[in-house]
Short mmCIF file of C-alpha atoms in Angstrom, two decimals:
data_model
loop_
_atom_site.label_atom_id
_atom_site.label_comp_id
_atom_site.label_asym_id
_atom_site.label_seq_id
_atom_site.Cartn_x
_atom_site.Cartn_y
_atom_site.Cartn_z
CA GLY A 939 -32.21 -7.46 -28.79
CA ALA A 940 -30.75 -6.82 -25.35
CA GLY A 941 -27.14 -7.69 -24.79
CA VAL A 942 -25.37 -8.96 -21.69
CA SER A 943 -25.96 -6.66 -18.75
CA GLN A 944 -23.98 -6.38 -15.55
CA SER A 945 -24.60 -4.60 -12.28
CA PRO A 946 -23.39 -2.57 -10.62
CA SER A 947 -21.25 -0.79 -13.20
CA ASN A 948 -18.96 0.45 -10.44
CA LYS A 949 -18.41 -0.81 -6.92
CA VAL A 950 -16.15 0.70 -4.30
CA THR A 951 -15.74 -1.29 -1.12
CA GLU A 952 -13.51 -1.49 1.90
CA LYS A 953 -11.01 -4.24 2.41
CA GLY A 954 -12.58 -7.18 4.19
CA LYS A 955 -16.14 -6.59 2.98
CA ASP A 956 -18.07 -9.02 0.81
CA VAL A 957 -19.33 -8.00 -2.64
CA GLU A 958 -21.79 -9.49 -5.12
CA LEU A 959 -21.59 -8.86 -8.84
CA ARG A 960 -24.51 -9.70 -11.10
CA CYS A 961 -24.68 -10.80 -14.73
CA ASP A 962 -27.76 -11.08 -16.95
CA PRO A 963 -26.89 -13.04 -20.08
CA ILE A 964 -28.51 -12.73 -23.46
CA SER A 965 -31.86 -14.46 -23.44
CA GLY A 966 -31.57 -18.06 -24.66
CA HIS A 967 -27.82 -18.31 -24.06
CA THR A 968 -27.04 -21.42 -22.07
CA ALA A 969 -23.33 -20.82 -21.52
CA LEU A 970 -22.06 -18.07 -19.24
CA TYR A 971 -18.49 -17.05 -18.44
CA TRP A 972 -16.81 -14.77 -15.92
CA TYR A 973 -13.47 -13.12 -16.67
CA ARG A 974 -11.36 -10.57 -14.81
CA GLN A 975 -9.26 -7.77 -16.27
CA SER A 976 -6.75 -6.27 -13.90
CA LEU A 977 -4.82 -3.06 -14.54
CA GLY A 978 -1.92 -3.86 -16.80
CA GLN A 979 -2.97 -7.49 -17.12
CA GLY A 980 -4.79 -9.39 -19.77
CA LEU A 981 -8.19 -10.92 -19.35
CA GLU A 982 -8.17 -14.03 -17.22
CA PHE A 983 -10.85 -16.68 -17.11
CA LEU A 984 -12.57 -17.29 -13.78
CA ILE A 985 -15.48 -19.70 -14.19
CA TYR A 986 -17.82 -21.15 -16.79
CA PHE A 987 -21.46 -22.24 -16.46
CA GLN A 988 -23.44 -24.53 -18.71
CA GLY A 989 -27.00 -24.14 -17.53
CA ASN A 990 -26.83 -23.98 -13.76
CA SER A 991 -23.77 -26.17 -13.35
CA ALA A 992 -20.15 -25.04 -13.41
CA PRO A 993 -18.00 -27.63 -15.19
CA ASP A 994 -14.94 -25.40 -15.04
CA LYS A 995 -14.11 -23.39 -11.93
CA SER A 996 -10.38 -23.63 -12.44
CA GLY A 997 -9.83 -19.91 -12.85
CA LEU A 998 -11.19 -18.84 -9.48
CA PRO A 999 -8.12 -17.37 -7.72
CA SER A 1000 -9.01 -18.40 -4.17
CA ASP A 1001 -11.77 -19.88 -2.05
CA ARG A 1002 -12.94 -16.33 -1.33
CA PHE A 1003 -14.43 -16.35 -4.82
CA SER A 1004 -17.63 -18.21 -5.63
CA ALA A 1005 -20.33 -18.00 -8.26
CA GLU A 1006 -23.75 -19.38 -8.84
CA ARG A 1007 -26.30 -19.37 -11.59
CA THR A 1008 -30.00 -19.86 -11.09
CA GLY A 1009 -32.73 -20.72 -13.55
CA GLY A 1010 -30.16 -21.04 -16.28
CA SER A 1011 -30.07 -17.28 -16.51
CA VAL A 1012 -28.75 -14.75 -13.99
CA SER A 1013 -25.37 -15.36 -12.40
CA THR A 1014 -23.83 -13.86 -9.28
CA LEU A 1015 -20.12 -13.71 -8.56
CA THR A 1016 -19.39 -13.29 -4.86
CA ILE A 1017 -16.08 -12.20 -3.41
CA GLN A 1018 -15.75 -12.61 0.33
CA ARG A 1019 -13.35 -10.64 2.54
CA THR A 1020 -12.19 -8.52 -0.37
CA GLN A 1021 -8.51 -7.67 -0.73
CA GLN A 1022 -6.89 -4.81 -2.63
CA GLU A 1023 -5.59 -7.23 -5.25
CA ASP A 1024 -9.21 -8.06 -6.10
CA SER A 1025 -9.54 -4.59 -7.68
CA ALA A 1026 -10.26 -5.17 -11.35
CA VAL A 1027 -12.95 -5.05 -14.00
CA TYR A 1028 -15.09 -8.18 -13.85
CA LEU A 1029 -16.55 -9.12 -17.21
CA CYS A 1030 -19.32 -11.54 -17.95
CA ALA A 1031 -19.95 -13.19 -21.31
CA SER A 1032 -22.56 -15.52 -22.68
CA SER A 1033 -22.89 -17.72 -25.73
CA PHE A 1034 -25.67 -19.71 -27.32
CA ALA A 1035 -24.05 -22.96 -26.22
CA SER A 1036 -20.77 -24.16 -24.88
CA GLY A 1037 -17.86 -24.94 -27.10
CA SER A 1038 -15.74 -23.18 -29.58
CA SER A 1039 -18.27 -22.81 -32.35
CA TYR A 1040 -20.15 -20.10 -30.57
CA GLU A 1041 -19.19 -16.47 -30.24
CA GLN A 1042 -19.01 -15.08 -26.77
CA PHE A 1043 -20.74 -11.76 -26.21
CA PHE A 1044 -19.52 -9.60 -23.38
CA GLY A 1045 -21.22 -7.26 -20.98
CA PRO A 1046 -19.88 -3.80 -20.07
CA GLY A 1047 -18.22 -5.07 -16.91
CA THR A 1048 -18.24 -4.15 -13.24
CA ARG A 1049 -15.30 -2.05 -12.06
CA LEU A 1050 -14.45 -3.13 -8.51
CA THR A 1051 -12.23 -0.96 -6.36
CA VAL A 1052 -11.15 -2.25 -2.97
CA LEU A 1053 -9.80 0.47 -0.68
CA LYS B 881 -1.30 -23.85 -21.21
CA GLN B 882 -2.24 -21.63 -24.10
CA GLU B 883 -0.15 -18.47 -24.41
CA VAL B 884 -1.44 -15.74 -26.69
CA THR B 885 0.81 -12.88 -27.75
CA GLN B 886 -0.13 -9.74 -29.65
CA ILE B 887 2.26 -7.53 -31.54
CA PRO B 888 2.59 -4.59 -31.56
CA ALA B 889 1.40 -3.55 -28.10
CA ALA B 890 0.57 -0.10 -29.41
CA LEU B 891 0.21 1.48 -32.83
CA SER B 892 -0.39 5.08 -33.88
CA VAL B 893 -1.15 5.84 -37.52
CA PRO B 894 -2.68 8.57 -39.67
CA GLU B 895 -6.15 8.13 -41.04
CA GLY B 896 -6.42 6.15 -44.25
CA GLU B 897 -3.63 3.66 -43.63
CA ASN B 898 -4.10 -0.07 -44.00
CA LEU B 899 -3.10 -1.91 -40.84
CA VAL B 900 -2.09 -5.40 -39.77
CA LEU B 901 -2.39 -6.53 -36.19
CA ASN B 902 -0.70 -9.78 -35.24
CA CYS B 903 -1.67 -12.52 -32.83
CA SER B 904 0.31 -15.67 -32.12
CA PHE B 905 -0.54 -18.65 -29.94
CA THR B 906 1.58 -21.46 -28.58
CA ASP B 907 -0.85 -24.36 -28.76
CA SER B 908 -1.78 -25.24 -32.32
CA ALA B 909 -4.59 -27.41 -30.98
CA ILE B 910 -6.89 -24.43 -30.92
CA TYR B 911 -10.32 -24.72 -32.37
CA ASN B 912 -11.26 -21.19 -33.23
CA LEU B 913 -10.05 -17.66 -32.78
CA GLN B 914 -12.07 -14.57 -31.96
CA TRP B 915 -11.11 -10.91 -32.39
CA PHE B 916 -12.58 -8.19 -30.17
CA ARG B 917 -12.30 -4.46 -29.78
CA GLN B 918 -12.44 -2.72 -26.44
CA ASP B 919 -13.11 0.98 -26.08
CA PRO B 920 -11.84 2.75 -22.93
CA GLY B 921 -14.00 1.91 -19.93
CA LYS B 922 -16.18 -0.41 -21.96
CA GLY B 923 -16.69 -4.12 -22.40
CA LEU B 924 -15.59 -6.17 -25.38
CA THR B 925 -17.25 -6.04 -28.78
CA SER B 926 -16.92 -9.16 -30.91
CA LEU B 927 -15.54 -8.40 -34.36
CA LEU B 928 -14.88 -11.73 -36.03
CA LEU B 929 -14.90 -15.42 -35.13
CA ILE B 930 -12.78 -17.68 -37.32
CA GLN B 931 -13.77 -21.32 -37.14
CA SER B 932 -11.01 -23.91 -37.25
CA SER B 933 -12.23 -25.11 -40.63
CA GLN B 934 -11.93 -21.60 -42.07
CA ARG B 935 -8.83 -19.66 -42.93
CA GLU B 936 -10.33 -16.19 -42.89
CA GLN B 937 -13.36 -14.08 -42.16
CA THR B 938 -14.34 -10.67 -43.44
CA SER B 939 -16.63 -7.99 -42.10
CA GLY B 940 -16.66 -4.64 -43.83
CA ARG B 941 -13.15 -3.16 -43.67
CA LEU B 942 -11.95 -5.95 -41.39
CA ASN B 943 -10.39 -9.20 -42.50
CA ALA B 944 -9.00 -11.81 -40.13
CA SER B 945 -6.95 -14.84 -41.10
CA LEU B 946 -6.00 -17.93 -39.16
CA ASP B 947 -3.02 -20.21 -39.77
CA LYS B 948 -3.09 -22.94 -37.15
CA SER B 949 0.05 -24.64 -38.40
CA SER B 950 2.15 -21.53 -37.76
CA GLY B 951 0.19 -20.49 -34.68
CA ARG B 952 -0.76 -17.10 -36.08
CA SER B 953 -3.75 -14.91 -36.78
CA THR B 954 -3.78 -11.47 -38.33
CA LEU B 955 -6.41 -8.75 -38.31
CA TYR B 956 -6.28 -6.50 -41.33
CA ILE B 957 -7.99 -3.10 -41.12
CA ALA B 958 -8.41 -1.32 -44.43
CA ALA B 959 -8.56 2.45 -44.80
CA SER B 960 -8.34 3.14 -41.08
CA GLN B 961 -10.50 5.85 -39.51
CA PRO B 962 -10.28 7.74 -36.19
CA GLY B 963 -13.32 5.74 -35.02
CA ASP B 964 -11.20 2.60 -35.24
CA SER B 965 -9.15 3.82 -32.28
CA ALA B 966 -9.50 1.19 -29.55
CA THR B 967 -7.70 -1.79 -28.08
CA TYR B 968 -7.92 -4.91 -30.21
CA LEU B 969 -7.81 -8.28 -28.49
CA CYS B 970 -7.47 -11.73 -29.93
CA ALA B 971 -8.62 -14.78 -28.02
CA ALA B 972 -8.13 -18.46 -28.76
CA TYR B 973 -10.38 -21.37 -27.96
CA ARG B 974 -8.80 -24.68 -27.06
CA GLY B 975 -10.88 -27.70 -27.90
CA SER B 976 -10.42 -29.32 -24.52
CA THR B 977 -11.48 -26.41 -22.36
CA LEU B 978 -15.19 -26.07 -22.95
CA GLY B 979 -15.13 -22.73 -24.71
CA ARG B 980 -13.06 -20.67 -22.29
CA LEU B 981 -11.06 -18.05 -24.10
CA TYR B 982 -7.34 -17.40 -23.77
CA PHE B 983 -6.67 -13.71 -24.38
CA GLY B 984 -3.69 -11.75 -25.59
CA ARG B 985 -2.79 -8.43 -23.94
CA GLY B 986 -4.12 -6.48 -26.90
CA THR B 987 -2.90 -3.88 -29.40
CA GLN B 988 -3.82 -0.30 -28.53
CA LEU B 989 -4.59 1.45 -31.81
CA THR B 990 -4.75 5.20 -32.30
CA VAL B 991 -5.80 6.57 -35.66
CA TRP B 992 -5.33 10.32 -35.94
CA PRO B 993 -7.05 12.56 -38.47
#
């Protein structure tokens, strides 16, 4: 079956612009996660959704970052007034349900470059 | 906070060798541990998930073990092949944090023919 998909695969933007990154989870997966992988850094957690609600937003680095999920499926991560330090690969993952018993499956990522 | 460390950071071996990649974590109150591989410019591919009630999992030439008491997991790759070249990441689940993963920095593996 189809895996997690993300769009766009690459995004180049100018400092100060807003960007939207999209994630389509595996069909039937209720839990959805956003992570960020910066050059030379490990993967860091950003936000987690269970259905349409976000019980854990603790990883969002600033109030310029927000995310939403509609219909228990597609999620959008929005970065407002982008800064150069926002340049990274943004990865989305989904799992059948929340909790540690369920494998997380990752999408290919969106590479964001802020000039 | 959960800290996950992977050793070595990089490894280069000839084809056919058996390998051990190490992962250690600071908080023994993890539930499960998941191993991934990441190819350059790609997302993560799940390799193995070890539940807290298990001590190891096997898939083909891969075997992963988990020792919560010592805070360690190892990924064993038998008879390595050039196609195994990738970055291998381990990630720990803490029971209190709703399934978010804590990642190590990874081991970059190169297997040469």
